[in-house]
Amino acid sequence: MLRTLCRAGGLLLQRTAPRLWVTPAHQRWASSLPMNTVILFVPQQEAWVVERMGRFHRILEPGLNFLIPLLDRIRYVQSLKEIVIDVPEQSAVSLDNVTLQIDGVLYLRILDPFKASYGVEDPEYAVTQLAQTTMRSELGKLTLDKVFRERESLNSNIVHSINQASDEWGIRCLRYEIKDIHVPPRVKESMQMQVEAERRKRATVLESEGTREAAINVAEGRKQAQILASEGEKAEQINKANGNAAASLSVAEQYVSAFSNLAKESNTILLPSNTGDISGMVTQAMTIYSTLAKTSPAVETLEVVEEKSEELQNQSTSTP
């Protein structure tokens, strides 16, 4: 018996009128408005709004439902799925007075079937008009360059504005996407010229930066070479100074050693008048050393100094 009634209810479904989502351009059908057959099966993701004697009674949930014949009537059928709406192309003027042709896609969902049924006469038409007016308003706040750079921000602002107004309609705008932005031909040519000029500018900047880096590298190399040369010269001077000091020390040691040996070998010694002036003797020897160092290598000069020291030793000593 129950199966027979269910089949009869399915056969009695009639497309008596389109559901709420109707526009002159196209019509949306989530389901036709069914007749009251006492036993009804509501599909998943649909909400059937029931009126009893002309007043709202309740919303049928998906699954098995029972209604009273003659008194109850299914007035609206709302789809709870995400709905995609094409926003028609429209004109908008940017902040820098450029006329644009722009269209988009709107994604929304019904959250409250009661508000969607009784809050507004045609929700789809209302949301579409709201999206168009909000788009024009947001585009008027941006220049042409920012419109292309800040599309995500523009989409977010449009969604926020739509949700503020559509909350009373039981509709939630999930996202809005701009499909195409058309600019006048002359503006498009100017944009292309601007892009080409910007590319040439970047190329010139990169070339100049490369030239600058090359000049810096060359100057840095010269600087390092001068530093190394000065350090080498400094080291050479230090070595020469150390050599002179070593030669002076050697002459002084040999001078003292010579008089020490003379004292051991003989009882009678003939000394020069400045015997106690060791520094004077070293100075005299270093003068000879410096003169010879200009024409002779360092090793030969040291040997000459030793020979001169021996001559001084022989001159300053005699036997009776």
PDB file of C-alpha atoms in Angstrom:
ATOM      1  CA  MET A   1       0.000   0.000   0.000  1.00  0.00           C
ATOM      2  CA  LEU A   2       2.792   2.436   0.978  1.00  0.00           C
ATOM      3  CA  ARG A   3       4.781   1.633  -2.161  1.00  0.00           C
ATOM      4  CA  THR A   4       1.738   2.282  -4.320  1.00  0.00           C
ATOM      5  CA  LEU A   5       1.165   5.691  -2.712  1.00  0.00           C
ATOM      6  CA  CYS A   6       4.820   6.655  -3.190  1.00  0.00           C
ATOM      7  CA  ARG A   7       4.671   5.770  -6.868  1.00  0.00           C
ATOM      8  CA  ALA A   8       1.451   7.678  -7.259  1.00  0.00           C
ATOM      9  CA  GLY A   9       3.014  10.711  -5.576  1.00  0.00           C
ATOM     10  CA  GLY A  10       5.950  10.582  -7.987  1.00  0.00           C
ATOM     11  CA  LEU A  11       3.644  10.441 -10.989  1.00  0.00           C
ATOM     12  CA  LEU A  12       1.581  13.363  -9.780  1.00  0.00           C
ATOM     13  CA  LEU A  13       4.563  15.740  -9.693  1.00  0.00           C
ATOM     14  CA  GLN A  14       3.723  18.558 -12.048  1.00  0.00           C
ATOM     15  CA  ARG A  15       5.760  21.464 -13.323  1.00  0.00           C
ATOM     16  CA  THR A  16       3.119  23.946 -12.422  1.00  0.00           C
ATOM     17  CA  ALA A  17       5.455  26.928 -11.919  1.00  0.00           C
ATOM     18  CA  PRO A  18       9.145  27.669 -11.852  1.00  0.00           C
ATOM     19  CA  ARG A  19      10.788  27.890  -8.472  1.00  0.00           C
ATOM     20  CA  LEU A  20      11.994  31.097  -6.927  1.00  0.00           C
ATOM     21  CA  TRP A  21      15.169  31.488  -9.017  1.00  0.00           C
ATOM     22  CA  VAL A  22      13.654  33.108 -12.124  1.00  0.00           C
ATOM     23  CA  THR A  23      15.047  35.852 -14.342  1.00  0.00           C
ATOM     24  CA  PRO A  24      14.050  36.988 -17.832  1.00  0.00           C
ATOM     25  CA  ALA A  25      17.313  35.585 -19.191  1.00  0.00           C
ATOM     26  CA  HIS A  26      17.016  32.022 -17.844  1.00  0.00           C
ATOM     27  CA  GLN A  27      15.214  29.947 -15.228  1.00  0.00           C
ATOM     28  CA  ARG A  28      16.601  27.665 -12.546  1.00  0.00           C
ATOM     29  CA  TRP A  29      14.812  24.526 -11.494  1.00  0.00           C
ATOM     30  CA  ALA A  30      15.961  22.722  -8.375  1.00  0.00           C
ATOM     31  CA  SER A  31      12.781  20.706  -8.545  1.00  0.00           C
ATOM     32  CA  SER A  32       9.243  21.380  -9.756  1.00  0.00           C
ATOM     33  CA  LEU A  33       6.657  22.315  -7.191  1.00  0.00           C
ATOM     34  CA  PRO A  34       5.100  18.971  -6.234  1.00  0.00           C
ATOM     35  CA  MET A  35       1.508  18.401  -5.207  1.00  0.00           C
ATOM     36  CA  ASN A  36       0.552  17.272  -1.737  1.00  0.00           C
ATOM     37  CA  THR A  37       0.239  13.489  -1.938  1.00  0.00           C
ATOM     38  CA  VAL A  38       0.310  12.948   1.859  1.00  0.00           C
ATOM     39  CA  ILE A  39       3.570  11.006   1.615  1.00  0.00           C
ATOM     40  CA  LEU A  40       6.503  12.891   0.117  1.00  0.00           C
ATOM     41  CA  PHE A  41      10.188  12.157  -0.368  1.00  0.00           C
ATOM     42  CA  VAL A  42      12.420  15.237  -0.306  1.00  0.00           C
ATOM     43  CA  PRO A  43      15.737  14.891  -2.200  1.00  0.00           C
ATOM     44  CA  GLN A  44      19.053  15.538  -0.488  1.00  0.00           C
ATOM     45  CA  GLN A  45      20.306  19.167  -0.526  1.00  0.00           C
ATOM     46  CA  GLU A  46      16.812  20.568  -1.097  1.00  0.00           C
ATOM     47  CA  ALA A  47      14.450  22.370   1.262  1.00  0.00           C
ATOM     48  CA  TRP A  48      10.706  22.377   0.616  1.00  0.00           C
ATOM     49  CA  VAL A  49       8.818  25.269   2.178  1.00  0.00           C
ATOM     50  CA  VAL A  50       5.284  24.260   3.252  1.00  0.00           C
ATOM     51  CA  GLU A  51       2.384  26.629   3.874  1.00  0.00           C
ATOM     52  CA  ARG A  52      -0.731  25.632   5.781  1.00  0.00           C
ATOM     53  CA  MET A  53      -3.814  27.580   4.830  1.00  0.00           C
ATOM     54  CA  GLY A  54      -1.670  30.314   3.283  1.00  0.00           C
ATOM     55  CA  ARG A  55       0.754  30.743   6.202  1.00  0.00           C
ATOM     56  CA  PHE A  56       4.245  29.387   6.589  1.00  0.00           C
ATOM     57  CA  HIS A  57       4.075  26.080   8.392  1.00  0.00           C
ATOM     58  CA  ARG A  58       7.453  24.328   8.214  1.00  0.00           C
ATOM     59  CA  ILE A  59      10.377  23.299   6.020  1.00  0.00           C
ATOM     60  CA  LEU A  60      10.547  19.673   4.937  1.00  0.00           C
ATOM     61  CA  GLU A  61      13.891  18.018   5.527  1.00  0.00           C
ATOM     62  CA  PRO A  62      15.410  15.481   3.083  1.00  0.00           C
ATOM     63  CA  GLY A  63      13.794  12.077   3.387  1.00  0.00           C
ATOM     64  CA  LEU A  64      10.292  10.879   4.236  1.00  0.00           C
ATOM     65  CA  ASN A  65       7.665  13.515   5.148  1.00  0.00           C
ATOM     66  CA  PHE A  66       3.900  13.546   5.713  1.00  0.00           C
ATOM     67  CA  LEU A  67       1.463  16.355   4.897  1.00  0.00           C
ATOM     68  CA  ILE A  68      -2.233  16.942   5.398  1.00  0.00           C
ATOM     69  CA  PRO A  69      -4.121  16.992   2.112  1.00  0.00           C
ATOM     70  CA  LEU A  70      -5.907  20.218   1.111  1.00  0.00           C
ATOM     71  CA  LEU A  71      -4.538  22.168   4.101  1.00  0.00           C
ATOM     72  CA  ASP A  72      -0.818  21.907   3.365  1.00  0.00           C
ATOM     73  CA  ARG A  73       0.775  23.196   0.187  1.00  0.00           C
ATOM     74  CA  ILE A  74       4.386  23.160  -1.007  1.00  0.00           C
ATOM     75  CA  ARG A  75       5.035  26.807  -1.831  1.00  0.00           C
ATOM     76  CA  TYR A  76       8.812  27.020  -2.500  1.00  0.00           C
ATOM     77  CA  VAL A  77      11.589  24.575  -3.325  1.00  0.00           C
ATOM     78  CA  GLN A  78      15.068  25.866  -2.494  1.00  0.00           C
ATOM     79  CA  SER A  79      18.343  24.227  -3.511  1.00  0.00           C
ATOM     80  CA  LEU A  80      21.015  24.132  -0.787  1.00  0.00           C
ATOM     81  CA  LYS A  81      23.838  23.423  -3.225  1.00  0.00           C
ATOM     82  CA  GLU A  82      26.397  25.994  -4.263  1.00  0.00           C
ATOM     83  CA  ILE A  83      24.990  28.086  -7.094  1.00  0.00           C
ATOM     84  CA  VAL A  84      27.014  29.697  -9.887  1.00  0.00           C
ATOM     85  CA  ILE A  85      25.701  32.913 -11.426  1.00  0.00           C
ATOM     86  CA  ASP A  86      27.196  34.743 -14.394  1.00  0.00           C
ATOM     87  CA  VAL A  87      27.311  38.485 -13.784  1.00  0.00           C
ATOM     88  CA  PRO A  88      26.664  40.224 -17.139  1.00  0.00           C
ATOM     89  CA  GLU A  89      29.246  42.536 -18.656  1.00  0.00           C
ATOM     90  CA  GLN A  90      28.914  46.148 -17.620  1.00  0.00           C
ATOM     91  CA  SER A  91      30.721  49.469 -17.899  1.00  0.00           C
ATOM     92  CA  ALA A  92      32.673  50.975 -15.031  1.00  0.00           C
ATOM     93  CA  VAL A  93      34.905  54.037 -14.695  1.00  0.00           C
ATOM     94  CA  SER A  94      38.180  53.808 -12.806  1.00  0.00           C
ATOM     95  CA  LEU A  95      39.629  56.472 -10.543  1.00  0.00           C
ATOM     96  CA  ASP A  96      41.740  57.877 -13.414  1.00  0.00           C
ATOM     97  CA  ASN A  97      38.639  58.159 -15.671  1.00  0.00           C
ATOM     98  CA  VAL A  98      39.206  55.103 -17.856  1.00  0.00           C
ATOM     99  CA  THR A  99      36.056  53.307 -19.006  1.00  0.00           C
ATOM    100  CA  LEU A 100      36.252  49.537 -18.563  1.00  0.00           C
ATOM    101  CA  GLN A 101      34.054  46.660 -19.654  1.00  0.00           C
ATOM    102  CA  ILE A 102      34.054  44.000 -16.963  1.00  0.00           C
ATOM    103  CA  ASP A 103      32.142  40.823 -16.119  1.00  0.00           C
ATOM    104  CA  GLY A 104      32.407  38.141 -13.469  1.00  0.00           C
ATOM    105  CA  VAL A 105      31.153  34.969 -11.854  1.00  0.00           C
ATOM    106  CA  LEU A 106      29.364  34.805  -8.509  1.00  0.00           C
ATOM    107  CA  TYR A 107      29.307  31.747  -6.244  1.00  0.00           C
ATOM    108  CA  LEU A 108      26.665  31.650  -3.510  1.00  0.00           C
ATOM    109  CA  ARG A 109      24.640  29.307  -1.327  1.00  0.00           C
ATOM    110  CA  ILE A 110      21.299  29.482   0.471  1.00  0.00           C
ATOM    111  CA  LEU A 111      21.781  29.185   4.223  1.00  0.00           C
ATOM    112  CA  ASP A 112      18.231  30.011   5.369  1.00  0.00           C
ATOM    113  CA  PRO A 113      15.421  28.735   3.069  1.00  0.00           C
ATOM    114  CA  PHE A 114      12.819  30.752   4.988  1.00  0.00           C
ATOM    115  CA  LYS A 115      14.578  34.112   4.391  1.00  0.00           C
ATOM    116  CA  ALA A 116      15.357  33.160   0.790  1.00  0.00           C
ATOM    117  CA  SER A 117      11.651  32.450   0.207  1.00  0.00           C
ATOM    118  CA  TYR A 118      10.077  35.375   2.016  1.00  0.00           C
ATOM    119  CA  GLY A 119      12.885  37.932   2.336  1.00  0.00           C
ATOM    120  CA  VAL A 120      13.162  38.939  -1.332  1.00  0.00           C
ATOM    121  CA  GLU A 121      11.047  38.370  -4.426  1.00  0.00           C
ATOM    122  CA  ASP A 122      13.849  37.166  -6.738  1.00  0.00           C
ATOM    123  CA  PRO A 123      17.115  36.363  -4.908  1.00  0.00           C
ATOM    124  CA  GLU A 124      19.165  35.689  -8.026  1.00  0.00           C
ATOM    125  CA  TYR A 125      18.200  38.935  -9.693  1.00  0.00           C
ATOM    126  CA  ALA A 126      18.770  40.847  -6.437  1.00  0.00           C
ATOM    127  CA  VAL A 127      22.227  39.358  -5.887  1.00  0.00           C
ATOM    128  CA  THR A 128      23.219  39.946  -9.519  1.00  0.00           C
ATOM    129  CA  GLN A 129      22.224  43.595  -9.367  1.00  0.00           C
ATOM    130  CA  LEU A 130      24.005  44.006  -6.038  1.00  0.00           C
ATOM    131  CA  ALA A 131      27.179  42.447  -7.478  1.00  0.00           C
ATOM    132  CA  GLN A 132      27.116  44.830 -10.455  1.00  0.00           C
ATOM    133  CA  THR A 133      26.602  47.966  -8.394  1.00  0.00           C
ATOM    134  CA  THR A 134      29.257  46.881  -5.876  1.00  0.00           C
ATOM    135  CA  MET A 135      31.712  46.175  -8.696  1.00  0.00           C
ATOM    136  CA  ARG A 136      31.221  49.639 -10.176  1.00  0.00           C
ATOM    137  CA  SER A 137      31.660  51.204  -6.755  1.00  0.00           C
ATOM    138  CA  GLU A 138      34.889  49.313  -5.996  1.00  0.00           C
ATOM    139  CA  LEU A 139      36.378  49.982  -9.443  1.00  0.00           C
ATOM    140  CA  GLY A 140      35.777  53.697  -8.974  1.00  0.00           C
ATOM    141  CA  LYS A 141      38.173  53.633  -6.012  1.00  0.00           C
ATOM    142  CA  LEU A 142      41.126  52.226  -8.002  1.00  0.00           C
ATOM    143  CA  THR A 143      43.283  53.446 -10.853  1.00  0.00           C
ATOM    144  CA  LEU A 144      43.657  51.351 -13.992  1.00  0.00           C
ATOM    145  CA  ASP A 145      47.049  49.933 -12.967  1.00  0.00           C
ATOM    146  CA  LYS A 146      45.758  48.887  -9.545  1.00  0.00           C
ATOM    147  CA  VAL A 147      42.711  47.191 -11.072  1.00  0.00           C
ATOM    148  CA  PHE A 148      45.007  44.655 -12.743  1.00  0.00           C
ATOM    149  CA  ARG A 149      47.382  44.314  -9.789  1.00  0.00           C
ATOM    150  CA  GLU A 150      44.768  44.057  -7.046  1.00  0.00           C
ATOM    151  CA  ARG A 151      42.160  41.741  -8.528  1.00  0.00           C
ATOM    152  CA  GLU A 152      42.149  39.489  -5.486  1.00  0.00           C
ATOM    153  CA  SER A 153      41.606  42.432  -3.168  1.00  0.00           C
ATOM    154  CA  LEU A 154      38.852  43.722  -5.451  1.00  0.00           C
ATOM    155  CA  ASN A 155      37.103  40.324  -5.443  1.00  0.00           C
ATOM    156  CA  SER A 156      37.320  40.151  -1.646  1.00  0.00           C
ATOM    157  CA  ASN A 157      35.808  43.619  -1.230  1.00  0.00           C
ATOM    158  CA  ILE A 158      32.909  42.756  -3.540  1.00  0.00           C
ATOM    159  CA  VAL A 159      32.163  39.556  -1.586  1.00  0.00           C
ATOM    160  CA  HIS A 160      32.232  41.441   1.699  1.00  0.00           C
ATOM    161  CA  SER A 161      29.830  44.107   0.416  1.00  0.00           C
ATOM    162  CA  ILE A 162      27.412  41.535  -1.011  1.00  0.00           C
ATOM    163  CA  ASN A 163      27.321  39.539   2.242  1.00  0.00           C
ATOM    164  CA  GLN A 164      26.475  42.617   4.254  1.00  0.00           C
ATOM    165  CA  ALA A 165      23.320  43.165   2.183  1.00  0.00           C
ATOM    166  CA  SER A 166      22.340  39.554   1.457  1.00  0.00           C
ATOM    167  CA  ASP A 167      22.340  38.428   5.076  1.00  0.00           C
ATOM    168  CA  GLU A 168      18.642  39.379   5.319  1.00  0.00           C
ATOM    169  CA  TRP A 169      17.928  37.206   2.290  1.00  0.00           C
ATOM    170  CA  GLY A 170      19.388  34.052   3.810  1.00  0.00           C
ATOM    171  CA  ILE A 171      22.071  33.932   1.118  1.00  0.00           C
ATOM    172  CA  ARG A 172      25.829  33.681   1.597  1.00  0.00           C
ATOM    173  CA  CYS A 173      28.203  34.813  -1.137  1.00  0.00           C
ATOM    174  CA  LEU A 174      31.172  32.426  -1.097  1.00  0.00           C
ATOM    175  CA  ARG A 175      33.405  34.142  -3.656  1.00  0.00           C
ATOM    176  CA  TYR A 176      33.406  36.428  -6.649  1.00  0.00           C
ATOM    177  CA  GLU A 177      35.772  36.148  -9.596  1.00  0.00           C
ATOM    178  CA  ILE A 178      36.372  38.746 -12.301  1.00  0.00           C
ATOM    179  CA  LYS A 179      36.452  36.982 -15.671  1.00  0.00           C
ATOM    180  CA  ASP A 180      37.462  39.591 -18.227  1.00  0.00           C
ATOM    181  CA  ILE A 181      38.479  43.244 -18.165  1.00  0.00           C
ATOM    182  CA  HIS A 182      38.310  45.046 -21.500  1.00  0.00           C
ATOM    183  CA  VAL A 183      39.928  48.450 -21.982  1.00  0.00           C
ATOM    184  CA  PRO A 184      39.551  50.873 -24.922  1.00  0.00           C
ATOM    185  CA  PRO A 185      41.944  50.241 -27.853  1.00  0.00           C
ATOM    186  CA  ARG A 186      43.880  53.488 -27.358  1.00  0.00           C
ATOM    187  CA  VAL A 187      44.382  52.779 -23.684  1.00  0.00           C
ATOM    188  CA  LYS A 188      45.540  49.278 -24.558  1.00  0.00           C
ATOM    189  CA  GLU A 189      48.142  50.665 -26.971  1.00  0.00           C
ATOM    190  CA  SER A 190      49.364  53.105 -24.324  1.00  0.00           C
ATOM    191  CA  MET A 191      49.700  50.247 -21.846  1.00  0.00           C
ATOM    192  CA  GLN A 192      51.767  48.233 -24.318  1.00  0.00           C
ATOM    193  CA  MET A 193      54.055  51.203 -24.941  1.00  0.00           C
ATOM    194  CA  GLN A 194      54.415  51.662 -21.197  1.00  0.00           C
ATOM    195  CA  VAL A 195      55.353  48.008 -20.764  1.00  0.00           C
ATOM    196  CA  GLU A 196      57.963  48.231 -23.526  1.00  0.00           C
ATOM    197  CA  ALA A 197      59.438  51.401 -22.008  1.00  0.00           C
ATOM    198  CA  GLU A 198      59.604  49.736 -18.622  1.00  0.00           C
ATOM    199  CA  ARG A 199      61.423  46.752 -20.107  1.00  0.00           C
ATOM    200  CA  ARG A 200      63.960  49.011 -21.841  1.00  0.00           C
ATOM    201  CA  LYS A 201      64.459  50.881 -18.587  1.00  0.00           C
ATOM    202  CA  ARG A 202      65.138  47.651 -16.687  1.00  0.00           C
ATOM    203  CA  ALA A 203      67.607  46.556 -19.382  1.00  0.00           C
ATOM    204  CA  THR A 204      69.464  49.877 -19.174  1.00  0.00           C
ATOM    205  CA  VAL A 205      69.582  49.700 -15.384  1.00  0.00           C
ATOM    206  CA  LEU A 206      70.924  46.154 -15.464  1.00  0.00           C
ATOM    207  CA  GLU A 207      73.589  47.103 -18.001  1.00  0.00           C
ATOM    208  CA  SER A 208      74.699  50.118 -15.937  1.00  0.00           C
ATOM    209  CA  GLU A 209      74.830  47.994 -12.800  1.00  0.00           C
ATOM    210  CA  GLY A 210      77.029  45.483 -14.612  1.00  0.00           C
ATOM    211  CA  THR A 211      79.383  48.256 -15.767  1.00  0.00           C
ATOM    212  CA  ARG A 212      79.547  49.639 -12.226  1.00  0.00           C
ATOM    213  CA  GLU A 213      80.331  46.235 -10.734  1.00  0.00           C
ATOM    214  CA  ALA A 214      83.097  45.710 -13.303  1.00  0.00           C
ATOM    215  CA  ALA A 215      84.645  49.126 -12.507  1.00  0.00           C
ATOM    216  CA  ILE A 216      84.448  48.382  -8.781  1.00  0.00           C
ATOM    217  CA  ASN A 217      86.164  45.030  -9.269  1.00  0.00           C
ATOM    218  CA  VAL A 218      88.979  46.634 -11.306  1.00  0.00           C
ATOM    219  CA  ALA A 219      89.489  49.386  -8.719  1.00  0.00           C
ATOM    220  CA  GLU A 220      89.448  46.842  -5.916  1.00  0.00           C
ATOM    221  CA  GLY A 221      92.072  44.778  -7.714  1.00  0.00           C
ATOM    222  CA  ARG A 222      94.338  47.819  -8.146  1.00  0.00           C
ATOM    223  CA  LYS A 223      93.874  48.723  -4.514  1.00  0.00           C
ATOM    224  CA  GLN A 224      94.858  45.229  -3.370  1.00  0.00           C
ATOM    225  CA  ALA A 225      97.884  45.306  -5.680  1.00  0.00           C
ATOM    226  CA  GLN A 226      99.061  48.612  -4.190  1.00  0.00           C
ATOM    227  CA  ILE A 227      98.542  47.289  -0.669  1.00  0.00           C
ATOM    228  CA  LEU A 228     100.572  44.170  -1.417  1.00  0.00           C
ATOM    229  CA  ALA A 229     103.330  46.231  -3.066  1.00  0.00           C
ATOM    230  CA  SER A 230     103.544  48.586  -0.081  1.00  0.00           C
ATOM    231  CA  GLU A 231     103.617  45.642   2.306  1.00  0.00           C
ATOM    232  CA  GLY A 232     106.452  44.069   0.273  1.00  0.00           C
ATOM    233  CA  GLU A 233     108.421  47.326   0.317  1.00  0.00           C
ATOM    234  CA  LYS A 234     107.865  47.629   4.049  1.00  0.00           C
ATOM    235  CA  ALA A 235     109.108  44.090   4.619  1.00  0.00           C
ATOM    236  CA  GLU A 236     112.169  44.808   2.461  1.00  0.00           C
ATOM    237  CA  GLN A 237     113.002  47.888   4.501  1.00  0.00           C
ATOM    238  CA  ILE A 238     112.580  45.930   7.722  1.00  0.00           C
ATOM    239  CA  ASN A 239     114.938  43.245   6.421  1.00  0.00           C
ATOM    240  CA  LYS A 240     117.539  45.858   5.446  1.00  0.00           C
ATOM    241  CA  ALA A 241     117.291  47.487   8.869  1.00  0.00           C
ATOM    242  CA  ASN A 242     117.730  44.107  10.551  1.00  0.00           C
ATOM    243  CA  GLY A 243     120.760  43.428   8.328  1.00  0.00           C
ATOM    244  CA  ASN A 244     122.391  46.699   9.332  1.00  0.00           C
ATOM    245  CA  ALA A 245     121.760  45.977  12.985  1.00  0.00           C
ATOM    246  CA  ALA A 246     123.241  42.500  12.635  1.00  0.00           C
ATOM    247  CA  ALA A 247     126.316  43.903  10.909  1.00  0.00           C
ATOM    248  CA  SER A 248     126.826  46.508  13.672  1.00  0.00           C
ATOM    249  CA  LEU A 249     126.544  43.814  16.320  1.00  0.00           C
ATOM    250  CA  SER A 250     129.039  41.607  14.466  1.00  0.00           C
ATOM    251  CA  VAL A 251     131.582  44.473  14.174  1.00  0.00           C
ATOM    252  CA  ALA A 252     131.253  45.296  17.864  1.00  0.00           C
ATOM    253  CA  GLU A 253     131.712  41.650  18.871  1.00  0.00           C
ATOM    254  CA  GLN A 254     134.799  41.256  16.661  1.00  0.00           C
ATOM    255  CA  TYR A 255     136.269  44.529  18.007  1.00  0.00           C
ATOM    256  CA  VAL A 256     135.980  43.343  21.601  1.00  0.00           C
ATOM    257  CA  SER A 257     137.214  39.889  20.683  1.00  0.00           C
ATOM    258  CA  ALA A 258     140.282  41.342  18.951  1.00  0.00           C
ATOM    259  CA  PHE A 259     141.449  43.272  22.023  1.00  0.00           C
ATOM    260  CA  SER A 260     140.758  40.253  24.191  1.00  0.00           C
ATOM    261  CA  ASN A 261     143.014  38.064  22.054  1.00  0.00           C
ATOM    262  CA  LEU A 262     145.774  40.667  22.044  1.00  0.00           C
ATOM    263  CA  ALA A 263     145.804  40.743  25.813  1.00  0.00           C
ATOM    264  CA  LYS A 264     146.327  36.981  25.899  1.00  0.00           C
ATOM    265  CA  GLU A 265     149.117  36.786  23.282  1.00  0.00           C
ATOM    266  CA  SER A 266     151.404  39.694  24.346  1.00  0.00           C
ATOM    267  CA  ASN A 267     152.351  41.697  27.400  1.00  0.00           C
ATOM    268  CA  THR A 268     152.865  44.945  25.508  1.00  0.00           C
ATOM    269  CA  ILE A 269     149.921  46.451  23.554  1.00  0.00           C
ATOM    270  CA  LEU A 270     149.840  49.688  21.588  1.00  0.00           C
ATOM    271  CA  LEU A 271     146.258  50.990  21.734  1.00  0.00           C
ATOM    272  CA  PRO A 272     144.652  53.780  19.732  1.00  0.00           C
ATOM    273  CA  SER A 273     143.646  56.971  21.513  1.00  0.00           C
ATOM    274  CA  ASN A 274     139.884  56.173  21.348  1.00  0.00           C
ATOM    275  CA  THR A 275     140.045  52.625  22.606  1.00  0.00           C
ATOM    276  CA  GLY A 276     137.227  53.112  25.051  1.00  0.00           C
ATOM    277  CA  ASP A 277     134.920  54.623  22.428  1.00  0.00           C
ATOM    278  CA  ILE A 278     133.450  51.396  21.091  1.00  0.00           C
ATOM    279  CA  SER A 279     130.488  53.185  19.486  1.00  0.00           C
ATOM    280  CA  GLY A 280     132.885  55.406  17.513  1.00  0.00           C
ATOM    281  CA  MET A 281     134.779  52.382  16.279  1.00  0.00           C
ATOM    282  CA  VAL A 282     131.501  50.660  15.284  1.00  0.00           C
ATOM    283  CA  THR A 283     130.361  53.815  13.492  1.00  0.00           C
ATOM    284  CA  GLN A 284     133.582  53.934  11.530  1.00  0.00           C
ATOM    285  CA  ALA A 285     133.232  50.279  10.604  1.00  0.00           C
ATOM    286  CA  MET A 286     129.573  50.757   9.572  1.00  0.00           C
ATOM    287  CA  THR A 287     130.559  53.679   7.356  1.00  0.00           C
ATOM    288  CA  ILE A 288     132.905  51.381   5.499  1.00  0.00           C
ATOM    289  CA  TYR A 289     130.159  48.724   5.428  1.00  0.00           C
ATOM    290  CA  SER A 290     127.600  51.120   3.948  1.00  0.00           C
ATOM    291  CA  THR A 291     130.007  52.265   1.236  1.00  0.00           C
ATOM    292  CA  LEU A 292     130.770  48.714   0.203  1.00  0.00           C
ATOM    293  CA  ALA A 293     127.099  47.597   0.423  1.00  0.00           C
ATOM    294  CA  LYS A 294     126.174  49.872  -2.495  1.00  0.00           C
ATOM    295  CA  THR A 295     128.373  47.910  -4.906  1.00  0.00           C
ATOM    296  CA  SER A 296     128.634  44.428  -3.347  1.00  0.00           C
ATOM    297  CA  PRO A 297     126.120  41.782  -2.247  1.00  0.00           C
ATOM    298  CA  ALA A 298     125.309  41.475   1.427  1.00  0.00           C
ATOM    299  CA  VAL A 299     127.413  38.347   2.042  1.00  0.00           C
ATOM    300  CA  GLU A 300     130.519  39.795   0.397  1.00  0.00           C
ATOM    301  CA  THR A 301     130.085  43.068   2.302  1.00  0.00           C
ATOM    302  CA  LEU A 302     129.983  41.200   5.617  1.00  0.00           C
ATOM    303  CA  GLU A 303     133.227  39.436   4.685  1.00  0.00           C
ATOM    304  CA  VAL A 304     134.848  42.790   3.838  1.00  0.00           C
ATOM    305  CA  VAL A 305     133.757  44.144   7.235  1.00  0.00           C
ATOM    306  CA  GLU A 306     135.420  41.195   8.919  1.00  0.00           C
ATOM    307  CA  GLU A 307     138.627  41.820   6.940  1.00  0.00           C
ATOM    308  CA  LYS A 308     138.636  45.504   7.887  1.00  0.00           C
ATOM    309  CA  SER A 309     138.142  44.521  11.503  1.00  0.00           C
ATOM    310  CA  GLU A 310     141.203  42.267  11.319  1.00  0.00           C
ATOM    311  CA  GLU A 311     143.234  45.148   9.763  1.00  0.00           C
ATOM    312  CA  LEU A 312     142.201  47.430  12.617  1.00  0.00           C
ATOM    313  CA  GLN A 313     143.260  44.746  15.029  1.00  0.00           C
ATOM    314  CA  ASN A 314     146.689  44.475  13.393  1.00  0.00           C
ATOM    315  CA  GLN A 315     147.171  48.251  13.306  1.00  0.00           C
ATOM    316  CA  SER A 316     146.258  48.731  16.967  1.00  0.00           C
ATOM    317  CA  THR A 317     148.649  46.036  18.252  1.00  0.00           C
ATOM    318  CA  SER A 318     152.475  45.780  18.142  1.00  0.00           C
ATOM    319  CA  THR A 319     155.202  43.907  20.000  1.00  0.00           C
ATOM    320  CA  PRO A 320     158.280  45.691  21.760  1.00  0.00           C
TER     321      PRO A 320
END
